[in-house]
Amino acid sequence: MIAIVDYDAGNIRSVVNALERLGVKDYVVTSDAEVIRSADKVLMPGVGDASYAMANLKARGLEGVIPELRQPVLGICVGLQLLCSSSEEGNIRCLGIFEENVVRFRSDDPAVKIPHMGWNSISDLKSPLFKGISEGAFVYFVHSFHAVEGPDSIAVSDHGGRFSAALHKDNFYGVQFHPEKSGPVGAMILKNFIEL
Amino acid sequence: MVAKRIIPCLDVKDGRTVKGINFVGLKDVGDAVELGRKYAAEGADELVYLDISATLDGRRTFTELVSRIAAGIDIPFTVGGGISSLEDAARLLDAGADKISINSAALRNPDLIGQIASHYGSQFVVVAIDAKCIDGTWHATTHGGTVPTDKELFSWAREAQERGAGEILFTSMNHDGTRSGYPCDTFAALADTLSIPIIASGGAGSVTDIADVLTEGKADAALAASIFHYGEIPIPVLKRELVKQNINVRI
């Protein structure tokens, strides 16, 4: 069973739709700690403001639950950011799974628009999450903050400079892009996660 | 680098797409989900669905359709047409739209931009501007370009950005439907004015027109309807040509 963590931080429905398209029937949308602990896989989606999302996670008593999970966990977009050490968005401490910090895009180049919105390529892919995905494959991003490149990076992208498109440590994975909106490439990445 | 986007626009009336005659292999070209899926498979980067229903029933049908689109399509999509309140935006977000596009309602009530952006984020809000050049000044217009307003294109676009718009969709009403190309100098000047992405619409008749607006015109995306619906320029052909001209697109 796949648990989709519901903490009032956006695009749950898009993720549910993507699972349905993959033929996954055994999932539950929940903020119940017991249900999350007993799931085979945990998906933590999120859009919007990281400090708001972190506050919502705490309000549901989940900030201690998530880091203790032992099954594969995938954070999407803000979900990834919450698994990092800290975020400049609201200057918050995050869950600290990944040692990388989340910072705002900064560029003096007017051609580098913020938010980073649209399809960008990912490279330096190194994880079973990207099984069958080619170097340079395009995925869909929408964000103004990003995790820096670091030891946990398993994919990078470039928007006025390199940043972590995906992170991995132990049983925790995070993708900054939206696999649920990234066509067949995104569907494959979600499928790879489900099959971990 | 983030890729330049190609965006087909589908008009929907009473829940059915009203253009799209030349697709071989589609059982029902009026089915907005099937047509959208076809475009997605061909390499469209996003889709725009524009509700042109005139009735309340039509609008209700559109919301149901948005739910079906969200379930059936795996790329981002924007919906527009008749959105005039935060409640309209919320209803479409709940149905699964990734972005909404507002036009006349934003001109009537500019506060609406900030209201929607502060609730759902700037990435959710596209402000569409239909502008017409009259005696050297670009006026934002309503009613399909027939009614000029006192808002000037550049200052209105900047205001929309400051109020929280995440993208500007600019259509030149002098060029829309002419297939004579985009006013690239105006697009480039607009790009220099704004820090948010610009979607170019109205006027594409050829691959060169699209290539020009994405390079000289500095647009981040090109939106078109008829050239795709009537199969004149299939998306894979367009993208291959853009790649040949060293334009970064997703293949």
XYZ file of C-alpha atoms in Angstrom:
447
model
C 0.000 0.000 0.000
C 1.206 3.491 -0.883
C 0.513 6.300 1.563
C 0.218 9.799 0.115
C 0.861 12.230 2.935
C -1.946 14.770 3.147
C -0.757 17.895 4.939
C -2.674 20.549 3.038
C 0.274 21.405 0.826
C -1.152 21.074 -2.626
C -1.179 18.800 -5.619
C -2.427 15.586 -3.965
C -4.943 15.156 -6.722
C -2.317 15.327 -9.483
C -0.317 12.626 -7.734
C -3.416 10.467 -7.257
C -4.258 10.899 -10.948
C -0.721 9.842 -11.898
C -0.953 6.691 -9.734
C -4.313 5.872 -11.292
C -2.812 6.229 -14.762
C -0.124 3.724 -13.729
C -2.872 1.327 -12.687
C -2.042 1.611 -8.985
C -5.169 0.911 -6.938
C -3.693 0.284 -3.530
C -3.080 3.772 -2.172
C -4.443 5.962 0.564
C -4.371 9.724 1.109
C -3.736 10.219 4.803
C -2.224 12.261 7.597
C -2.566 9.391 10.098
C 0.849 8.500 11.536
C -0.037 4.801 11.984
C -1.234 4.451 8.411
C 1.906 6.178 7.140
C 4.180 3.948 9.260
C 2.542 0.781 7.999
C 2.625 1.718 4.283
C 5.035 -0.014 1.866
C 5.893 3.285 0.205
C 5.293 6.890 1.193
C 4.768 9.795 -1.198
C 5.081 13.328 0.126
C 3.901 15.792 -2.518
C 3.818 19.531 -2.067
C 3.557 22.869 -3.794
C 3.587 26.394 -2.455
C 5.467 27.914 0.428
C 7.934 25.610 2.260
C 7.519 27.318 5.628
C 3.729 26.981 5.355
C 4.114 23.321 4.360
C 6.513 22.661 7.256
C 4.088 24.289 9.695
C 1.293 22.084 8.341
C 3.431 18.980 8.734
C 4.138 19.923 12.355
C 0.490 20.729 13.023
C -0.329 17.130 12.073
C 2.400 15.803 14.347
C 4.291 14.317 11.420
C 7.661 16.055 11.724
C 8.888 13.268 14.019
C 7.162 10.472 12.093
C 8.613 11.058 8.616
C 12.345 10.904 9.561
C 11.822 7.571 11.359
C 10.284 5.815 8.379
C 12.233 2.829 7.020
C 10.289 2.153 3.825
C 11.029 4.096 0.605
C 9.829 7.714 0.876
C 9.604 10.095 -2.092
C 9.286 13.841 -1.563
C 8.045 15.803 -4.566
C 8.882 19.511 -5.076
C 8.269 21.134 -1.668
C 8.208 17.553 -0.335
C 11.886 17.272 -1.334
C 12.648 20.636 0.218
C 11.156 19.583 3.569
C 13.513 16.576 3.632
C 16.533 18.932 3.364
C 18.384 20.582 6.255
C 16.968 24.077 5.994
C 15.175 26.422 3.637
C 15.651 30.100 2.907
C 11.908 30.283 2.284
C 10.802 31.575 5.673
C 14.272 30.696 7.065
C 13.166 27.402 8.502
C 14.827 24.229 9.721
C 13.558 21.271 7.748
C 13.599 17.553 8.556
C 17.344 17.198 7.999
C 17.394 13.897 6.111
C 19.413 15.352 3.253
C 22.341 17.506 4.296
C 21.755 19.966 1.447
C 20.115 23.328 2.078
C 17.354 24.957 0.064
C 18.134 28.413 -1.301
C 16.460 30.926 -3.574
C 17.435 31.090 -7.252
C 19.742 34.028 -7.741
C 20.824 35.236 -11.133
C 21.790 38.559 -12.635
C 20.949 37.212 -16.067
C 17.505 38.546 -17.100
C 17.092 35.488 -19.331
C 17.042 33.332 -16.180
C 13.442 33.816 -15.115
C 12.111 33.063 -11.670
C 10.093 31.006 -10.917
C 11.932 28.306 -12.837
C 8.918 27.099 -14.757
C 8.804 24.634 -17.591
C 10.679 21.649 -18.970
C 14.359 21.314 -18.177
C 16.799 18.482 -18.668
C 18.240 16.355 -15.876
C 21.694 14.807 -15.925
C 24.305 12.985 -13.813
C 21.564 10.475 -13.086
C 22.650 7.941 -10.483
C 19.861 6.004 -8.863
C 17.484 3.120 -9.604
C 14.869 5.883 -9.572
C 16.123 6.766 -13.065
C 16.224 3.245 -14.469
C 15.416 3.493 -18.188
C 15.677 7.308 -18.184
C 18.243 8.855 -20.533
C 20.762 11.498 -19.514
C 19.323 14.846 -20.617
C 15.689 13.728 -20.345
C 13.225 16.589 -19.848
C 10.977 16.914 -16.793
C 8.602 19.642 -15.616
C 9.657 22.098 -12.912
C 7.800 24.903 -11.109
C 9.741 26.454 -8.223
C 11.609 29.519 -6.961
C 13.771 27.741 -4.355
C 16.051 24.765 -4.878
C 18.326 22.361 -3.015
C 21.999 23.006 -3.718
C 24.113 20.331 -5.360
C 25.728 18.061 -2.757
C 26.689 14.537 -1.744
C 23.049 13.374 -1.784
C 22.416 14.600 -5.345
C 21.318 11.860 -7.727
C 20.325 14.210 -10.576
C 21.148 17.793 -11.389
C 19.605 20.433 -13.589
C 20.739 23.900 -14.597
C 18.916 27.216 -14.312
C 21.478 29.994 -14.107
C 23.653 27.422 -12.315
C 23.496 23.761 -11.310
C 21.141 22.586 -8.591
C 19.819 19.276 -7.234
C 16.972 17.955 -9.365
C 16.838 14.855 -7.157
C 18.329 13.684 -3.859
C 18.717 10.318 -2.152
C 19.842 9.139 1.243
C 19.113 5.693 2.695
C 15.403 5.051 2.115
C 14.615 8.697 1.331
C 14.280 10.118 -2.172
C 13.286 13.547 -3.363
C 12.591 15.065 -6.766
C 12.339 18.808 -7.296
C 10.401 18.391 -10.537
C 6.849 17.087 -10.896
C 6.924 13.487 -12.158
C 3.117 13.528 -12.140
C 3.216 16.262 -14.823
C 6.292 15.112 -16.743
C 4.725 12.888 -19.389
C 6.069 9.354 -19.974
C 9.446 10.216 -18.357
C 7.731 11.242 -15.134
C 5.463 8.194 -15.203
C 8.546 5.963 -15.529
C 10.224 7.649 -12.540
C 7.095 7.145 -10.414
C 6.901 3.540 -11.556
C 10.564 3.023 -10.663
C 9.893 4.382 -7.191
C 6.884 2.111 -6.724
C 8.985 -0.860 -7.768
C 11.941 -0.062 -5.465
C 18.486 25.740 -19.646
C 14.745 25.610 -19.439
C 13.272 24.687 -22.822
C 11.074 26.945 -24.939
C 7.500 25.646 -24.779
C 5.014 24.846 -27.532
C 1.413 25.125 -26.392
C -1.655 24.163 -28.421
C -4.807 26.017 -27.427
C -8.128 24.189 -27.534
C -11.455 26.022 -27.555
C -14.172 24.243 -25.631
C -17.869 24.886 -25.965
C -20.373 23.060 -23.777
C -17.712 20.501 -22.906
C -16.591 19.770 -26.479
C -13.584 21.028 -28.410
C -14.735 23.026 -31.390
C -11.681 22.877 -33.631
C -9.576 19.994 -34.791
C -10.743 18.450 -38.003
C -7.681 16.857 -39.475
C -6.598 14.206 -37.051
C -6.373 10.756 -38.424
C -7.013 8.024 -35.900
C -8.987 10.023 -33.382
C -12.381 8.522 -32.746
C -13.813 11.792 -31.556
C -12.009 15.063 -32.269
C -14.609 16.828 -30.150
C -13.396 14.957 -27.079
C -11.160 17.430 -25.300
C -9.370 14.736 -23.331
C -8.596 12.601 -26.344
C -7.419 15.567 -28.402
C -5.270 16.804 -25.520
C -3.763 13.356 -25.067
C -2.950 13.275 -28.766
C -1.145 16.620 -28.523
C 0.705 15.490 -25.410
C 1.860 12.326 -27.200
C 3.044 14.460 -30.133
C 5.237 16.555 -27.836
C 3.106 19.504 -26.723
C 4.722 20.953 -23.589
C 1.517 22.268 -22.062
C -2.092 22.673 -23.102
C -4.491 25.568 -22.793
C -8.234 24.883 -22.673
C -10.358 27.937 -23.263
C -14.014 27.762 -22.284
C -16.058 29.681 -24.823
C -19.437 28.495 -23.504
C -21.890 31.303 -23.076
C -24.215 29.600 -20.632
C -24.101 28.621 -16.986
C -24.706 25.000 -17.964
C -21.770 25.189 -20.323
C -19.557 26.440 -17.509
C -20.616 23.605 -15.222
C -19.836 21.106 -17.952
C -16.401 22.719 -18.328
C -15.537 22.111 -14.671
C -16.452 18.440 -15.065
C -14.316 18.358 -18.172
C -11.341 19.851 -16.288
C -11.512 16.907 -13.857
C -11.421 14.466 -16.756
C -8.515 16.326 -18.373
C -6.562 16.228 -15.103
C -7.152 12.501 -14.816
C -6.279 11.726 -18.410
C -3.354 14.003 -19.264
C 0.160 13.853 -17.846
C 1.456 17.319 -18.800
C 0.515 20.682 -17.262
C -2.570 22.483 -18.494
C -4.048 25.947 -18.130
C -7.739 26.750 -18.234
C -9.285 30.066 -19.125
C -12.524 31.697 -20.112
C -15.042 33.312 -17.841
C -12.948 33.233 -14.664
C -13.951 36.320 -12.722
C -13.613 35.479 -9.042
C -11.465 33.691 -6.498
C -14.270 31.100 -6.252
C -14.048 30.371 -9.995
C -10.288 29.884 -9.642
C -10.709 27.639 -6.583
C -13.268 25.486 -8.373
C -10.908 24.920 -11.319
C -7.920 24.270 -9.045
C -9.960 21.661 -7.176
C -10.891 20.098 -10.498
C -7.176 19.695 -11.223
C -6.109 22.654 -13.388
C -2.412 23.535 -13.054
C -2.939 27.182 -13.963
C -5.765 29.543 -14.736
C -5.731 32.352 -17.234
C -7.578 35.595 -16.559
C -8.118 38.430 -19.004
C -11.083 40.849 -18.926
C -11.794 40.120 -15.260
C -8.269 41.243 -14.363
C -8.783 44.482 -16.306
C -12.079 45.109 -14.524
C -10.746 44.106 -11.137
C -6.915 44.087 -10.959
C -7.087 43.008 -7.277
C -8.210 39.595 -8.522
C -4.641 38.811 -9.660
C -3.257 39.278 -6.161
C -6.174 37.479 -4.532
C -5.653 34.343 -6.581
C -1.841 34.523 -6.411
C -1.760 34.909 -2.646
C -4.068 31.912 -2.183
C -2.632 29.549 -4.759
C 0.754 30.947 -5.769
C 1.946 32.982 -8.725
C 2.653 29.823 -10.733
C -1.135 29.308 -10.867
C -1.945 32.706 -12.399
C -1.529 33.543 -16.072
C -2.649 37.029 -17.070
C -3.738 37.133 -20.703
C -3.540 40.475 -22.516
C -5.202 41.028 -25.892
C -3.554 44.245 -27.035
C -4.077 46.358 -30.096
C -1.686 48.946 -31.471
C -3.597 52.175 -32.104
C -1.617 55.197 -33.302
C 1.603 53.733 -31.985
C 0.304 52.809 -28.525
C -0.574 49.268 -27.463
C -3.912 49.241 -25.641
C -5.192 46.269 -23.691
C -8.585 45.382 -25.149
C -11.662 43.367 -24.254
C -14.334 41.630 -26.318
C -11.971 39.986 -28.775
C -9.982 43.124 -29.443
C -12.950 45.306 -30.308
C -13.049 47.406 -27.137
C -9.831 49.246 -26.217
C -9.261 50.062 -22.549
C -7.169 52.827 -21.028
C -4.567 50.269 -19.929
C -1.359 50.392 -21.933
C 0.285 47.025 -22.639
C 3.680 47.545 -20.996
C 2.482 49.259 -17.844
C -0.409 46.791 -17.482
C 1.915 43.793 -17.897
C 4.275 45.235 -15.263
C 1.352 45.903 -12.956
C 0.106 42.324 -13.434
C 3.581 41.010 -12.585
C 3.776 43.166 -9.473
C 0.337 42.003 -8.410
C 1.458 38.387 -8.591
C 0.976 37.058 -12.136
C 3.292 34.128 -12.865
C 3.174 34.476 -16.645
C 1.900 36.876 -19.286
C 0.055 35.560 -22.325
C 0.221 38.354 -24.895
C -1.846 38.324 -28.084
C -1.457 41.073 -30.652
C -4.946 41.732 -31.957
C -3.351 43.394 -34.980
C -1.780 40.070 -35.913
C -4.196 37.476 -34.495
C -5.665 35.392 -37.272
C -3.509 36.999 -39.973
C -0.846 34.263 -40.078
C 1.669 36.963 -40.897
C 3.899 36.404 -37.892
C 4.266 38.008 -34.485
C 5.366 41.605 -33.748
C 8.767 40.431 -32.505
C 10.059 43.881 -31.547
C 7.079 44.403 -29.240
C 7.540 40.961 -27.709
C 11.240 41.626 -27.134
C 10.503 44.991 -25.514
C 7.928 43.279 -23.286
C 10.456 40.592 -22.302
C 12.942 43.313 -21.350
C 10.268 44.924 -19.173
C 9.261 41.762 -17.270
C 10.983 39.160 -15.142
C 8.232 36.535 -15.561
C 7.838 34.267 -18.613
C 5.940 35.436 -21.701
C 3.732 33.247 -23.858
C 3.351 34.534 -27.418
C 0.013 34.074 -29.090
C -1.756 35.128 -32.265
C -0.281 35.402 -35.714
C 1.728 32.253 -36.342
C 1.517 31.058 -39.920
C 4.779 29.202 -40.262
C 7.623 27.504 -38.417
C 9.739 30.603 -39.067
C 7.191 32.823 -37.313
C 7.407 30.657 -34.207
C 11.197 30.427 -34.355
C 11.386 34.229 -34.676
C 9.205 34.995 -31.670
C 11.172 32.515 -29.516
C 14.518 34.097 -30.510
C 14.198 37.736 -31.656
C 10.942 38.112 -29.711
C 12.531 36.556 -26.568
C 9.275 34.752 -25.782
C 9.438 31.728 -23.479
C 6.595 29.874 -25.144
C 4.474 29.981 -28.281
C 0.770 29.237 -28.215
C -1.226 28.468 -31.336
C -4.512 26.931 -32.350
C -5.345 26.521 -36.031
C -1.909 25.537 -37.316
C -2.062 22.560 -34.983
C -5.771 21.782 -35.193
C -5.814 21.641 -38.955
C -2.633 19.626 -39.027
C -0.775 22.287 -41.023
C 2.285 22.167 -38.808
C 2.373 18.972 -36.757
C 4.128 19.489 -33.427
C 6.895 16.906 -34.082
C 7.745 18.660 -37.369
C 7.737 22.060 -35.675
C 10.010 20.869 -32.866
C 12.469 19.194 -35.227
C 12.718 22.431 -37.207
C 13.252 24.474 -34.036
C 16.038 22.093 -32.971
C 17.686 22.579 -36.379
C 17.701 26.306 -35.661
C 19.420 25.649 -32.322
C 16.350 26.535 -30.275
C 16.196 24.579 -27.031
C 12.973 22.566 -27.066
C 11.993 19.305 -25.423
C 12.134 16.424 -27.882
